[in-house]
Structures are given as C-alpha cells and as structure tokens.
Short mmCIF file of C-alpha atoms in Angstrom, two decimals:
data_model
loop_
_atom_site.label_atom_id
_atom_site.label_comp_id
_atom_site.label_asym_id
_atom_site.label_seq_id
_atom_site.Cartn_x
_atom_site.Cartn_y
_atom_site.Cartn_z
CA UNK A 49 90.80 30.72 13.40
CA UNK A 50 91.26 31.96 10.07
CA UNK A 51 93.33 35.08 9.30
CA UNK A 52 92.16 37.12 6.72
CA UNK A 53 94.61 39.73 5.85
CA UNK A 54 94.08 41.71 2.48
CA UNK A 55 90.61 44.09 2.24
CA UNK A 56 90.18 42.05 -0.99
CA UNK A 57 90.29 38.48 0.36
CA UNK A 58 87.94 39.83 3.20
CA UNK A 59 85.64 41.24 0.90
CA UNK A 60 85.48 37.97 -1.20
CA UNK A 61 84.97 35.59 1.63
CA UNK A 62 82.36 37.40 3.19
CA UNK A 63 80.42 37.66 0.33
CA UNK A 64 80.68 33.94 -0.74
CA UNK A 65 79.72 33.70 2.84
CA UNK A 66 76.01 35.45 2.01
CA UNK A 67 75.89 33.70 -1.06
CA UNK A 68 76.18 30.29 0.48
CA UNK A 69 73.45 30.87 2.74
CA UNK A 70 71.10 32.27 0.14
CA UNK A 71 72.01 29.21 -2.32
CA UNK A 72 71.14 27.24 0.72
CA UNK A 73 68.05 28.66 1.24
CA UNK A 74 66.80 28.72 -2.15
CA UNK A 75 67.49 25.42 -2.56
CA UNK A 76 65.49 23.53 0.26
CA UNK A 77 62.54 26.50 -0.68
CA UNK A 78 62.37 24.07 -4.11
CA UNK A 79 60.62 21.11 -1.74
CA UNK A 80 56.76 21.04 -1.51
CA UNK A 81 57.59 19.23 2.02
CA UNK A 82 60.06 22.21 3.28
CA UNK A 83 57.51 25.06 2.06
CA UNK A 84 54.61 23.24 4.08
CA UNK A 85 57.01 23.25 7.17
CA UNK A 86 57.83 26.89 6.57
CA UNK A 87 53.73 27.44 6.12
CA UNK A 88 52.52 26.13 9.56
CA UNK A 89 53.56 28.65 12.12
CA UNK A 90 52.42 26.23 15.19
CA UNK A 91 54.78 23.41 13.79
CA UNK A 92 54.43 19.86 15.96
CA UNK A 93 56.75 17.00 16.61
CA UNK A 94 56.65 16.10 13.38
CA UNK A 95 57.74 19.23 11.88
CA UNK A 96 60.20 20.52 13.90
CA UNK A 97 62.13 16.88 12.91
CA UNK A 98 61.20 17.97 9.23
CA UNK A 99 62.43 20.99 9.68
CA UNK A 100 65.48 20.04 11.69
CA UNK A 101 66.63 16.96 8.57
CA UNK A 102 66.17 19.44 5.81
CA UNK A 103 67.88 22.19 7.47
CA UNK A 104 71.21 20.55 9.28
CA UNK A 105 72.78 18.17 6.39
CA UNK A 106 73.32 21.06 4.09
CA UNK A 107 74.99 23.47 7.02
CA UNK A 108 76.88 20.05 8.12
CA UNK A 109 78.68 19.88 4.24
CA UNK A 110 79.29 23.42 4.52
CA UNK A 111 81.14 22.67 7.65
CA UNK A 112 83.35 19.45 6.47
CA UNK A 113 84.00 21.93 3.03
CA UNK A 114 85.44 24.42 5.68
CA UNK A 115 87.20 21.64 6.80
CA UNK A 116 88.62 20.00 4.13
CA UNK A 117 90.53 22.76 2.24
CA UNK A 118 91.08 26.26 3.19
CA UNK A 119 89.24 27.87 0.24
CA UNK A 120 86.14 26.79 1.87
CA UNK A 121 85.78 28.99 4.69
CA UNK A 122 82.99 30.81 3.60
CA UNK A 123 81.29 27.69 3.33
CA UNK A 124 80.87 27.40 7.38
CA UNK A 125 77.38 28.84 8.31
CA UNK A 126 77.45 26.94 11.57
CA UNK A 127 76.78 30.31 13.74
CA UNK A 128 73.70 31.35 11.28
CA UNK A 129 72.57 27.91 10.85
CA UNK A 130 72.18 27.12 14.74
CA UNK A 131 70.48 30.55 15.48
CA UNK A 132 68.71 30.13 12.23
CA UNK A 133 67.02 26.75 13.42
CA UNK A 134 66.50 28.19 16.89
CA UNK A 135 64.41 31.34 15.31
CA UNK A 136 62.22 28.69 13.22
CA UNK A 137 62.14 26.14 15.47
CA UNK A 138 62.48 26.85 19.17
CA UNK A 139 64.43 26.14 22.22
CA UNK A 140 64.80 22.47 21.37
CA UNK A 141 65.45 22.18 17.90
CA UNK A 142 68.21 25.19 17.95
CA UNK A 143 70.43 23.49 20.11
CA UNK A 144 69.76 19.96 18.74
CA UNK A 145 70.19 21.13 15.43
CA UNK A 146 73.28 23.13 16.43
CA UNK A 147 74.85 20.69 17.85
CA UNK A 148 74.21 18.13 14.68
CA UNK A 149 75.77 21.05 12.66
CA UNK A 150 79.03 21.24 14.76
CA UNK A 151 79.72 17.49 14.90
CA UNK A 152 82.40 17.26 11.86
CA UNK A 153 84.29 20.79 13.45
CA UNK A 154 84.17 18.68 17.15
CA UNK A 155 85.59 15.78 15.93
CA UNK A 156 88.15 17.96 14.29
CA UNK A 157 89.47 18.86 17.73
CA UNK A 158 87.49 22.27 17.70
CA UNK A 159 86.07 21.61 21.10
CA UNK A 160 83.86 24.80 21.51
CA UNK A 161 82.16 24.66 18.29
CA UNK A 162 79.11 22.66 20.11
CA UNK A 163 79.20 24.32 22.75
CA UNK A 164 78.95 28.09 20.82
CA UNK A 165 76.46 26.17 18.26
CA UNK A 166 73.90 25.20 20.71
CA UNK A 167 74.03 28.51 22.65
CA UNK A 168 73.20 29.95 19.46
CA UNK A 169 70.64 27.65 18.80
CA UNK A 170 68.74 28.13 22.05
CA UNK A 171 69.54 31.69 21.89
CA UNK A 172 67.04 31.70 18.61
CA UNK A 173 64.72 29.65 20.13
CA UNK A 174 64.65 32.24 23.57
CA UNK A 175 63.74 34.82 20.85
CA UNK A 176 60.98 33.08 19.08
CA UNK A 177 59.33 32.55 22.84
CA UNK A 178 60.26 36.16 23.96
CA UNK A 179 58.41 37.27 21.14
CA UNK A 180 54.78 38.12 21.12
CA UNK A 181 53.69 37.56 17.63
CA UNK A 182 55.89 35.16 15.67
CA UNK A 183 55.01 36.57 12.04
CA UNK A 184 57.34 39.52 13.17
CA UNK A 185 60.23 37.68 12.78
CA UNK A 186 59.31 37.67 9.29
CA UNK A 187 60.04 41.15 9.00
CA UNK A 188 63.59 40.67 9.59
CA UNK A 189 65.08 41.47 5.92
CA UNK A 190 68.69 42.21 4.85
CA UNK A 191 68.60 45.84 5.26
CA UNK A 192 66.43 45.83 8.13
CA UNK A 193 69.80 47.20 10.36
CA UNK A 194 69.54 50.69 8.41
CA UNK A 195 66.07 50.87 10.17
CA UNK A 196 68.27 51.15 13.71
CA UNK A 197 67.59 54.93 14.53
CA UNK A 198 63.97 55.03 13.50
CA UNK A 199 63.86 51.81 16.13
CA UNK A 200 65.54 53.70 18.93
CA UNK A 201 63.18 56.30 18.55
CA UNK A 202 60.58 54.36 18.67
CA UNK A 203 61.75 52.45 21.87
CA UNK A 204 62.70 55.99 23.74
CA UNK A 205 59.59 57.71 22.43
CA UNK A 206 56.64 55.81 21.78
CA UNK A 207 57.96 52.67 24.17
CA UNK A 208 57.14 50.77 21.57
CA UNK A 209 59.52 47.55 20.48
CA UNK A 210 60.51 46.46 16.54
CA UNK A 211 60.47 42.60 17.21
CA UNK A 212 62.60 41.97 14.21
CA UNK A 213 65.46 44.34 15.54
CA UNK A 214 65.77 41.60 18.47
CA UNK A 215 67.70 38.45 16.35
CA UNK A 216 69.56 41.16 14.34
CA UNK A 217 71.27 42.63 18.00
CA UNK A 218 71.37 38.32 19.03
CA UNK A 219 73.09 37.99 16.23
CA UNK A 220 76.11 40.96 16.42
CA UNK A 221 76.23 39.82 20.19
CA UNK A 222 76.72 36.25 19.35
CA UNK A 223 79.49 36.72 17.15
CA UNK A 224 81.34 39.39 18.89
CA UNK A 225 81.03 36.58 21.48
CA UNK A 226 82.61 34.02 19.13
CA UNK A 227 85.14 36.36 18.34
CA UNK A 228 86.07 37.35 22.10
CA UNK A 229 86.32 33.44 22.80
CA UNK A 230 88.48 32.60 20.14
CA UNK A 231 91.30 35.14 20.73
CA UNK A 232 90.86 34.00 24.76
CA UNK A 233 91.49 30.45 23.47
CA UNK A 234 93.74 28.05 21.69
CA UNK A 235 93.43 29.11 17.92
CA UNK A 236 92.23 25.24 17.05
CA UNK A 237 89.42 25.01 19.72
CA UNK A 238 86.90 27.56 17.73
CA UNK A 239 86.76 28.23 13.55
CA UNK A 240 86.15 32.33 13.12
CA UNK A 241 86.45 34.98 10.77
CA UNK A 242 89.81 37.16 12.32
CA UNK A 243 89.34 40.41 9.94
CA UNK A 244 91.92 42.19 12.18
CA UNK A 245 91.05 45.79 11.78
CA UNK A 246 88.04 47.20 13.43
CA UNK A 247 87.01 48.39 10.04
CA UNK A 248 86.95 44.33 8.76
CA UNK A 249 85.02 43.07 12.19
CA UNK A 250 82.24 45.46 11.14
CA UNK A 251 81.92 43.64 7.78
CA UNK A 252 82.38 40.17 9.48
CA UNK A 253 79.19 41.45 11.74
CA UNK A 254 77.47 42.55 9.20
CA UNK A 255 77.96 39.46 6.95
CA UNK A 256 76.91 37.40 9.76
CA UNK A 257 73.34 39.36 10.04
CA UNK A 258 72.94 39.48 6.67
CA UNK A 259 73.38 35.33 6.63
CA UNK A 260 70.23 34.76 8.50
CA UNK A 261 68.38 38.22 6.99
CA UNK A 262 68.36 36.43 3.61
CA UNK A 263 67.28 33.10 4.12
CA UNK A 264 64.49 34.97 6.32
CA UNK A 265 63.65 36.89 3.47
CA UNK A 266 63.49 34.28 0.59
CA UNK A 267 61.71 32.11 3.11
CA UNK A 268 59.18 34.81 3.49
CA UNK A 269 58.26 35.82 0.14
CA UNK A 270 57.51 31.79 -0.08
CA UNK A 271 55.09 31.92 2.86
CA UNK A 272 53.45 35.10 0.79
CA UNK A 273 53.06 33.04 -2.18
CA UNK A 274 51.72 29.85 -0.24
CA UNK A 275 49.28 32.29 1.39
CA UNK A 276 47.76 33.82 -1.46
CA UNK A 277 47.45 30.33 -3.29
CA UNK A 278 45.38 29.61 0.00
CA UNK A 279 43.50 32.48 0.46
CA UNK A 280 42.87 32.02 -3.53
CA UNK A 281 41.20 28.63 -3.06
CA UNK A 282 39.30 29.98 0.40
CA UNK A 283 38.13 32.50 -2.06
CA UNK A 284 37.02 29.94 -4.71
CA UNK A 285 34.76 28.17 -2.39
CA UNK A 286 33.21 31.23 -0.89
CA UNK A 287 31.96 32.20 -4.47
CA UNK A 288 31.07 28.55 -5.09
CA UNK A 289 29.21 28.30 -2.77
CA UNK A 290 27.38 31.70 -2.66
CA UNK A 291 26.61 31.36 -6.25
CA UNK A 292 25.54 27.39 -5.58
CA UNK A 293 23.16 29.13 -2.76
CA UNK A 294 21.36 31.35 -5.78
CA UNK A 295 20.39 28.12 -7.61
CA UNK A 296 18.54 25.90 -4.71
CA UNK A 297 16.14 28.43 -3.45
CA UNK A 298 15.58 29.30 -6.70
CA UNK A 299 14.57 25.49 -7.76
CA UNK A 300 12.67 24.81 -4.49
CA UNK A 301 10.45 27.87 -5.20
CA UNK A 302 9.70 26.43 -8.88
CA UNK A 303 8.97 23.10 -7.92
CA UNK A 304 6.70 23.84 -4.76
CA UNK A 305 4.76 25.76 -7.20
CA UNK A 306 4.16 22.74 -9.20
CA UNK A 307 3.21 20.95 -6.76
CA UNK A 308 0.74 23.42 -5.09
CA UNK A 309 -0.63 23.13 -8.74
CA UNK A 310 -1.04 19.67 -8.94
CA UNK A 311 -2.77 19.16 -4.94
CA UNK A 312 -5.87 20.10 -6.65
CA UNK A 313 -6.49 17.94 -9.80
CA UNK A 314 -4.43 14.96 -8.98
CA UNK A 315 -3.83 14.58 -5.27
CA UNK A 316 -1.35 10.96 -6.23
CA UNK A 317 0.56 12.93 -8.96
CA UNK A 318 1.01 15.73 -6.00
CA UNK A 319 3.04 12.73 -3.94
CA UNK A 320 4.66 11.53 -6.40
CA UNK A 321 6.76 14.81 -7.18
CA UNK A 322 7.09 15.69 -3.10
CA UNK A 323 8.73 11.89 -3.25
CA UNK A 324 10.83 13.08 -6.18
CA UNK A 325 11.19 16.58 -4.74
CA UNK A 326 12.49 15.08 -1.60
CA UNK A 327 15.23 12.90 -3.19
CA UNK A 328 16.71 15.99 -4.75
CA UNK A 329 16.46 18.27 -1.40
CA UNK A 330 18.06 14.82 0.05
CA UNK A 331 21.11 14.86 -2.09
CA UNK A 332 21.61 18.26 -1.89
CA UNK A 333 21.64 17.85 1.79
CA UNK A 334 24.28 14.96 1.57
CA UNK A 335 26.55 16.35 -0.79
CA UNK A 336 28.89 19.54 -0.79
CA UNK A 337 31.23 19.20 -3.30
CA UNK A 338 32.61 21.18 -5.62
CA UNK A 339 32.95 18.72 -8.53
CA UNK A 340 31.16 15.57 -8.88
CA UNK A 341 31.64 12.45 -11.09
CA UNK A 342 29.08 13.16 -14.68
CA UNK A 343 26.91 9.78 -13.43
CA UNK A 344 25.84 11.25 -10.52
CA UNK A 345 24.98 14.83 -12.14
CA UNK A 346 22.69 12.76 -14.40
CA UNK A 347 21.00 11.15 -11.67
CA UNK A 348 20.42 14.22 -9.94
CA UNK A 349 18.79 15.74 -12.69
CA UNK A 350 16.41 12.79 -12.86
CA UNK A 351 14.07 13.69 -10.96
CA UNK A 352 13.50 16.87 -11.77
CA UNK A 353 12.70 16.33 -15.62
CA UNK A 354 10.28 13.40 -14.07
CA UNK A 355 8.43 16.36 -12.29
CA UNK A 356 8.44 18.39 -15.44
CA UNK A 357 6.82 15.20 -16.92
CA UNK A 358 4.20 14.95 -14.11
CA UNK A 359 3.56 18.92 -14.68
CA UNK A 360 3.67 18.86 -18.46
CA UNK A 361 2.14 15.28 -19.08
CA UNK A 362 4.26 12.19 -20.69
CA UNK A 363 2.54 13.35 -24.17
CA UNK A 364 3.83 16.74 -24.06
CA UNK A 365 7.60 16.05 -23.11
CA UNK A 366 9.97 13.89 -24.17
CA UNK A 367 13.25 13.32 -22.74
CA UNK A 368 16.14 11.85 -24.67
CA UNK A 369 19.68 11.50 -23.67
CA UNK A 370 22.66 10.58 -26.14
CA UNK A 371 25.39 9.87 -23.32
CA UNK A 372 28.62 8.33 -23.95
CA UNK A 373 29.76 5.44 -21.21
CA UNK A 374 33.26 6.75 -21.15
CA UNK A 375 32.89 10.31 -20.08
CA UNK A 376 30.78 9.03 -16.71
CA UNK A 377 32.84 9.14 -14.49
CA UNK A 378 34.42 12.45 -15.56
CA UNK A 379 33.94 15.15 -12.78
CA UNK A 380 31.89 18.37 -13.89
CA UNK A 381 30.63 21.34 -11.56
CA UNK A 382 28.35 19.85 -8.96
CA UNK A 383 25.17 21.58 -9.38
CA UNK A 384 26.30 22.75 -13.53
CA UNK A 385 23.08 20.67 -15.77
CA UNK A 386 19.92 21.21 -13.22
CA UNK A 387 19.62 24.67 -14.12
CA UNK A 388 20.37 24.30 -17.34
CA UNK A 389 17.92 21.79 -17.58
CA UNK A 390 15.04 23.98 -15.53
CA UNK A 391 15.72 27.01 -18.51
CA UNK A 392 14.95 24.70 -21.36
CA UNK A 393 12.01 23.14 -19.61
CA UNK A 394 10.75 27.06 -17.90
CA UNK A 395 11.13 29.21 -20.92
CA UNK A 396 11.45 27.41 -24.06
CA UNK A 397 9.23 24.46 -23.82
CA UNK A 398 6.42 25.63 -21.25
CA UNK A 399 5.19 28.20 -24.01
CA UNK A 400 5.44 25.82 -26.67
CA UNK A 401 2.17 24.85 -28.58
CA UNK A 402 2.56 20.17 -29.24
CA UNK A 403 4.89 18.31 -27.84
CA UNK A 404 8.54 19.37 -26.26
CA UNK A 405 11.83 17.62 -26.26
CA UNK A 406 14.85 17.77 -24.69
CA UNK A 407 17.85 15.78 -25.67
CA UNK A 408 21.11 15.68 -23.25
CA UNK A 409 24.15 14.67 -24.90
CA UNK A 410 27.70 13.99 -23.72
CA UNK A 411 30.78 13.29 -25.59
CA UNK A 412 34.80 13.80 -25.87
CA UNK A 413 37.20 15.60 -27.91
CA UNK A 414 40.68 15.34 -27.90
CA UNK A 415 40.78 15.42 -23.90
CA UNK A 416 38.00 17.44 -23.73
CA UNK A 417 34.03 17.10 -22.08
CA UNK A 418 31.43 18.44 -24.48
CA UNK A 419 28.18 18.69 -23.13
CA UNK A 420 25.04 19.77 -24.84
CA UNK A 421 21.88 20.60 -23.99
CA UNK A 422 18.75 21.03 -26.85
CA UNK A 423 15.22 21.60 -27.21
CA UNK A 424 12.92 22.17 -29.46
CA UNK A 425 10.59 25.28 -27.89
CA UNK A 426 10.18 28.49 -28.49
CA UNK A 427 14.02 29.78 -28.55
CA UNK A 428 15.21 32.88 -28.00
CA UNK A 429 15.12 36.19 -29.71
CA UNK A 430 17.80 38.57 -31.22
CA UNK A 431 17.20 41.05 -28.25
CA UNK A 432 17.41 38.72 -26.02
CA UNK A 433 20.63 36.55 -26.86
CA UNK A 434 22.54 39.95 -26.14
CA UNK A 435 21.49 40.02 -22.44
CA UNK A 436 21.12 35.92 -22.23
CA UNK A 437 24.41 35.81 -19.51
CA UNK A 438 23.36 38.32 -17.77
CA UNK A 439 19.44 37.81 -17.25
CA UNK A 440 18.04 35.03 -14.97
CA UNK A 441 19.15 32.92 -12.17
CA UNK A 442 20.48 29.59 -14.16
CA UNK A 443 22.39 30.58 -17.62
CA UNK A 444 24.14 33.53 -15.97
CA UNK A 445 25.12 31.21 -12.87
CA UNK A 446 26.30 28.55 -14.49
CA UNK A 447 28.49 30.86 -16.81
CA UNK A 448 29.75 32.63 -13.76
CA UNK A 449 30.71 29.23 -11.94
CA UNK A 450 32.44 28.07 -15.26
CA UNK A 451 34.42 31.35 -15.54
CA UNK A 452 35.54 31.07 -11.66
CA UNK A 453 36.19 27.44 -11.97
CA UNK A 454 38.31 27.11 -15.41
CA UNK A 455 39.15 30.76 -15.90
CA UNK A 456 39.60 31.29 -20.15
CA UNK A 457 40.07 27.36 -20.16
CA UNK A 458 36.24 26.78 -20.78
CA UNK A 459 33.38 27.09 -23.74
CA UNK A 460 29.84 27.96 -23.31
CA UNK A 461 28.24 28.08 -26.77
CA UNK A 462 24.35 29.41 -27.14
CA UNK A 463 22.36 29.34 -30.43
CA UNK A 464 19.08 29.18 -30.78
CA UNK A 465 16.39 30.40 -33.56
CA UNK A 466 12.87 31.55 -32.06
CA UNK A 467 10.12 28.80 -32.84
CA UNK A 468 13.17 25.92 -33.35
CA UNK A 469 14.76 26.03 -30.00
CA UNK A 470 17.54 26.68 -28.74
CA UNK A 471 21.40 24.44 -28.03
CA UNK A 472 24.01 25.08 -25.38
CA UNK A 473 26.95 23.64 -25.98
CA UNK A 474 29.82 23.56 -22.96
CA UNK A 475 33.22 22.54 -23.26
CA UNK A 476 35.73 21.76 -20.50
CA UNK A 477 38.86 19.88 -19.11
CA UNK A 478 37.91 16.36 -18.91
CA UNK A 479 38.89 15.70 -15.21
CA UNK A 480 39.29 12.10 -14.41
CA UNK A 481 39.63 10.90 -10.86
CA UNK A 482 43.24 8.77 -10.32
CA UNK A 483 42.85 7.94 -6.53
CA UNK A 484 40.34 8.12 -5.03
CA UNK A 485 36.19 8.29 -6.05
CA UNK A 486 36.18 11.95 -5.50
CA UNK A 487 39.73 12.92 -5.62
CA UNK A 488 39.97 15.50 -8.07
CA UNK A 489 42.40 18.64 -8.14
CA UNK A 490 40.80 22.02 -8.81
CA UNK A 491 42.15 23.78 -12.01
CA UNK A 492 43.61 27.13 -11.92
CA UNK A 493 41.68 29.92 -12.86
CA UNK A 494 43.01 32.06 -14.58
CA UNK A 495 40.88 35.49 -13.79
#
C-alpha cells in the first residue's frame, strides 16, 4: 500500500501514472513487428507470444522501479497491463502475461499481486470473447466515460449495448476490487494507490481507466494508418490493373486485323504472326506483375515489331535499338513500351511515304532510367500535341500508369515535328532488384 496524503502528491502521481502508460505505448507502436501484431485482428500462436514479449518486459521494469524506490509508484501499471493484454490478447495471454508482470512484486512478498494480475488478465480476455465485434474495443478512448448517460439511454431505451463502455466498467470494478482487498489484508501482500478521501479514489479510478483508454487510443490511430497504407496499395492494383485491361484488348484487336489481312496474300506470313501473336497472348497469360525486370519488357515487345515487319515488309521498317547492358535488369511498368511501341508504328509510320524507323534507346542518369522511343513518320501536329495525353488508348495509358505508379517522381517528354517524327522521352526511379528476381518495392505515389 502506498499512502498518498496531500491533493498535490495525488495529483502528481496519478498523472505520471497516465504518462507512463502512454510513453509505454508509444514506444513499442515505433516496431514494424508490434504494429503488424496490433494489425491482424485474428492473431495466432505466434502472435499472441509476439504480442505477449513486447508487451510484459516493459510493465515488468515498471514494476521493479515501483519497487526499488518509493518515487516510482506511478511507474506500476501491473493492473492496466494484465487487463490490457487480456483485451488484445484473450483468455490465455491475459493471465499468462499478468502473471509474468507480477513476478518481481511476488517475490517481494506481495503474495496477491498474481493472483489480482491474472484475474485481470482473464477478465480482459472474458471481454474480448463476450464481445461481438472486436473492432469495438477500439472505440474505447480516454474520454469515452463522459459518453456514460447517452449509453444508459441507449441500454434502457433502444436495448441497444456500447461495447466499449464494457472494459471501462471492468476496469472501475477491478480496482475498487484491488482496493477492497488491500485494506482487508496485510498492507505488504498487495501494492495500491490509498488516496484516502472519496474525492481522491475517484481520481485513482479514473487514472486507472484512463491507463488502458490511451494506449487503446494511440494503438488505434496506428491500425488507421496501417489500414489506409493497405487499402492505398489494394487501390493501386485495382487501377493497375483496370488500366493494364484497356491496353490488351486493344492490341489483340490490332493485330487480328493484321492477320485477317495477311490470310489472303500470304497464307505462311499469316502463321507466322498467329505464332508470334501467340507468344505474346502466352506471356501475358503467365505474367501479372506490376513491374518487370527492362530485359524481359524488351522481349515482349519483340514480337510485336516482328509482326509490324511482316505487315509493313522488312524494306519499309527498320528497327534499331541503342540499349545499355546495365539498365537490364532494372524493373519498369510491366506492360509500359508495347503501346508505346504500337503508336509509333499505328500513326506515325503506317502513313509514311519510304521507309520507317524506329529506334529504342535506354540509358542512366545519375540514378535515374531514361527511356526513349523515336521514329521518323509523319509526327504530330500543333493541334494535336495539346490533346496527345488525353486522346487514344496507349500515350494516355501509359501516362496515367506512370502518374499512379511514381506520383510527381516521373518524366514523360513528347516532341515531335509533322513530316520528321516524333520522340518520347520517359524518365524514372531506376529500381534495382536486391533479393530476389522480382523483388521490388512499389514507390509511393504521391497523388
């Protein structure tokens, strides 16, 4: 038992007693490891040990502080710890955990410390299986006891229950229980917070709520954040994938007309680009990735200049490609030079008058991919350059997908004169795999 006997030394106590528990709390949210625990509602085995060894040795030192020197008392969170473990946890790791937490008071002769810890503990993890829906424990903020009247109205009314009102009435019940059980008992069996005056027991109550309310809250707001980072990236693939979905019907219908072209001057040319056609439709069976290493974006776009070829003749297109070895096995946007590639070959080199090139060149710069992409047809006009990321299927998408991906952290550079041709230039993060073949970490966007 500890005595408090001035308003002032009450006061200070219980306050360092909040702030212990928020430092606390604060302080394990800083681990990757801990905010993945607090993530996964439905936690296993595994995690409920996690949980349990990040949790307990802080609330243990808290104990042996309280221990050690009398200035310290506010340290103990033993009560708010145990029930704390048993809310997050269940009816196994509350009183396991409690009873880890009590250990240095027990061996200090304070017999009923493990005894009061684990009956918090499992009282916590009672609640967490009494209650329907688990995320409404999460509701349970500091100042959710000033909601008390609108709750028994609800209750008496609408017979309708505030979940998070259960752990705070656990909580004044517990401790008035610790309280009751030290003043029945040798002073040196159970550590508590005597305030004396009825006035004082309401702020000891009060503290103790407000002990678990915080770490419930700051824990929250982390869940938030790890749940809109998630539902960020869900949203990321959604568009990646819808806008991915634009460009393959797109290309099929272009190259089946090629082919129906072809079936009835040169039957053998005809199977050659189904073969080809195939081996495209085959990869983009096989592969769903978001980014890919820069090798196999070039081979994928192999094939469908070689049907160009077949369409176009070998004397009226030339293909040239100015790649440097070292930015290979970058990793671009799966899907990003095809429809590039089908723009420069559809509407500036099919119009074209002689012979058409198109040259395909790769390079770095200071830690940066530059890509280009050149021909030599018909270009584009003033009018048109205005509208150019906005009209048609393949500039606009591959724009979009380069906005979604990189956010501002991107360049996509047109310019083109009409009858010269016309150069996109792209600039981007040079993402290099460090693991794995296709480990790669998605940038942030920034829109």
């Amino acid at each position: 038992m500890n005595t408090l006997t001035s308003g002032g030394d009450l006061l200070l106590t219980l306050l360092l007693h909040v702030g212990a528990a928020a430092s606390i709390c604060a302080w394990l949210a800083r681990s990757a490891t801990f905010r993945k625990v607090l993530f996964t509602e439905l936690r296993d085995s595994d995690q409920k040990l996690k949980l349990m060894l990040f949790v307990t040795p802080p609330l243990v030192f808290g104990v042996i502080l309280r221990i050690v020197g009398h200035p310290y008392r506010a340290a103990d969170l033993m009560l708010e710890g145990s029930f704390l473990l048993g809310l997050l946890g269940g009816r196994v790791v509350g009183p396991l955990g409690g009873s880890i937490i009590s250990l240095p008071a027990f061996f200090n002769h304070e017999w009923l410390s493990m005894p009061v810890a684990a009956t918090a503990g499992l009282v916590g993890g009672l609640i967490r299986q009494a209650v329907p829906n688990t995320e409404d424990l999460w509701k349970m903020g500091p100042f959710t006891f000033m909601s008390t009247p609108r709750w028994l109205v609800r209750l008496f009314r609408k017979k309708k229950a505030s979940w998070e009102m259960l752990p705070l009435g656990a909580l004044v019940v517990l401790e008035l229980a610790r309280q009751a059980l030290g003043h029945a008992t040798k002073p040196q069996w159970l550590f508590y917070l005597d305030a004396g005056k009825s006035w004082g027991m309401t702020l000891v109550l009060l503290s103790t709520v407000v002990a678990v309310a915080v770490p419930m809250k700051i824990w929250n707001n982390t869940r938030i954040e790890m749940n809109l980072e998630q539902h960020q990236q869900l949203l990321l693939k959604a568009r990646m994938d819808a806008l991915t979905a634009q460009i393959n019907p797109h290309f099929l219908f272009n190259t089946l007309n090629t082919v129906s072209s072809l079936i009835r001057y040169d039957p053998d040319m005809a199977r050659g680009v189904v073969i080809k056609l195939s081996n495209i439709l085959r990869r983009l069976l096989r592969k769903h990735e978001t980014f890919v290493p820069l090798q196999e974006e070039l081979d994928f776009i192999d094939d469908y200049p070689d049907i160009e070829v077949a369409r176009f003749g070998r004397d009226n297109l030339l293909i040239h490609k100015q790649i440097d070895e070292h930015t290979l096995d970058a990793f671009v946007p799966s899907m990003l030079l095809q429809p590039i590639v089908e723009n420069a070959l559809k509407h500036g080199l099919a119009a074209k008058l002689g012979a058409g090139e198109l040259t395909i060149g790769t390079s770095t710069q200071e830690g940066r991919l530059v890509i280009s992409i050149e021909d030599n047809g018909v270009g584009i006009s003033k009018e048109r350059m205005s509208q150019v990321y906005e009209d048609g299927i393949g500039i606009s998408n591959v724009h979009e997908r380069l906005r979604v991906l990189y956010g501002a952290d991107f360049k996509m550079d047109i310019s083109s004169r009409e009858g010269e041709g016309t150069r996109i230039r792209i600039e981007i993060p040079e993402l290099i795999p460090t693991t794995s073949e296709h480990a790669v970490t998605l940038p942030r966007s920034n829109s």
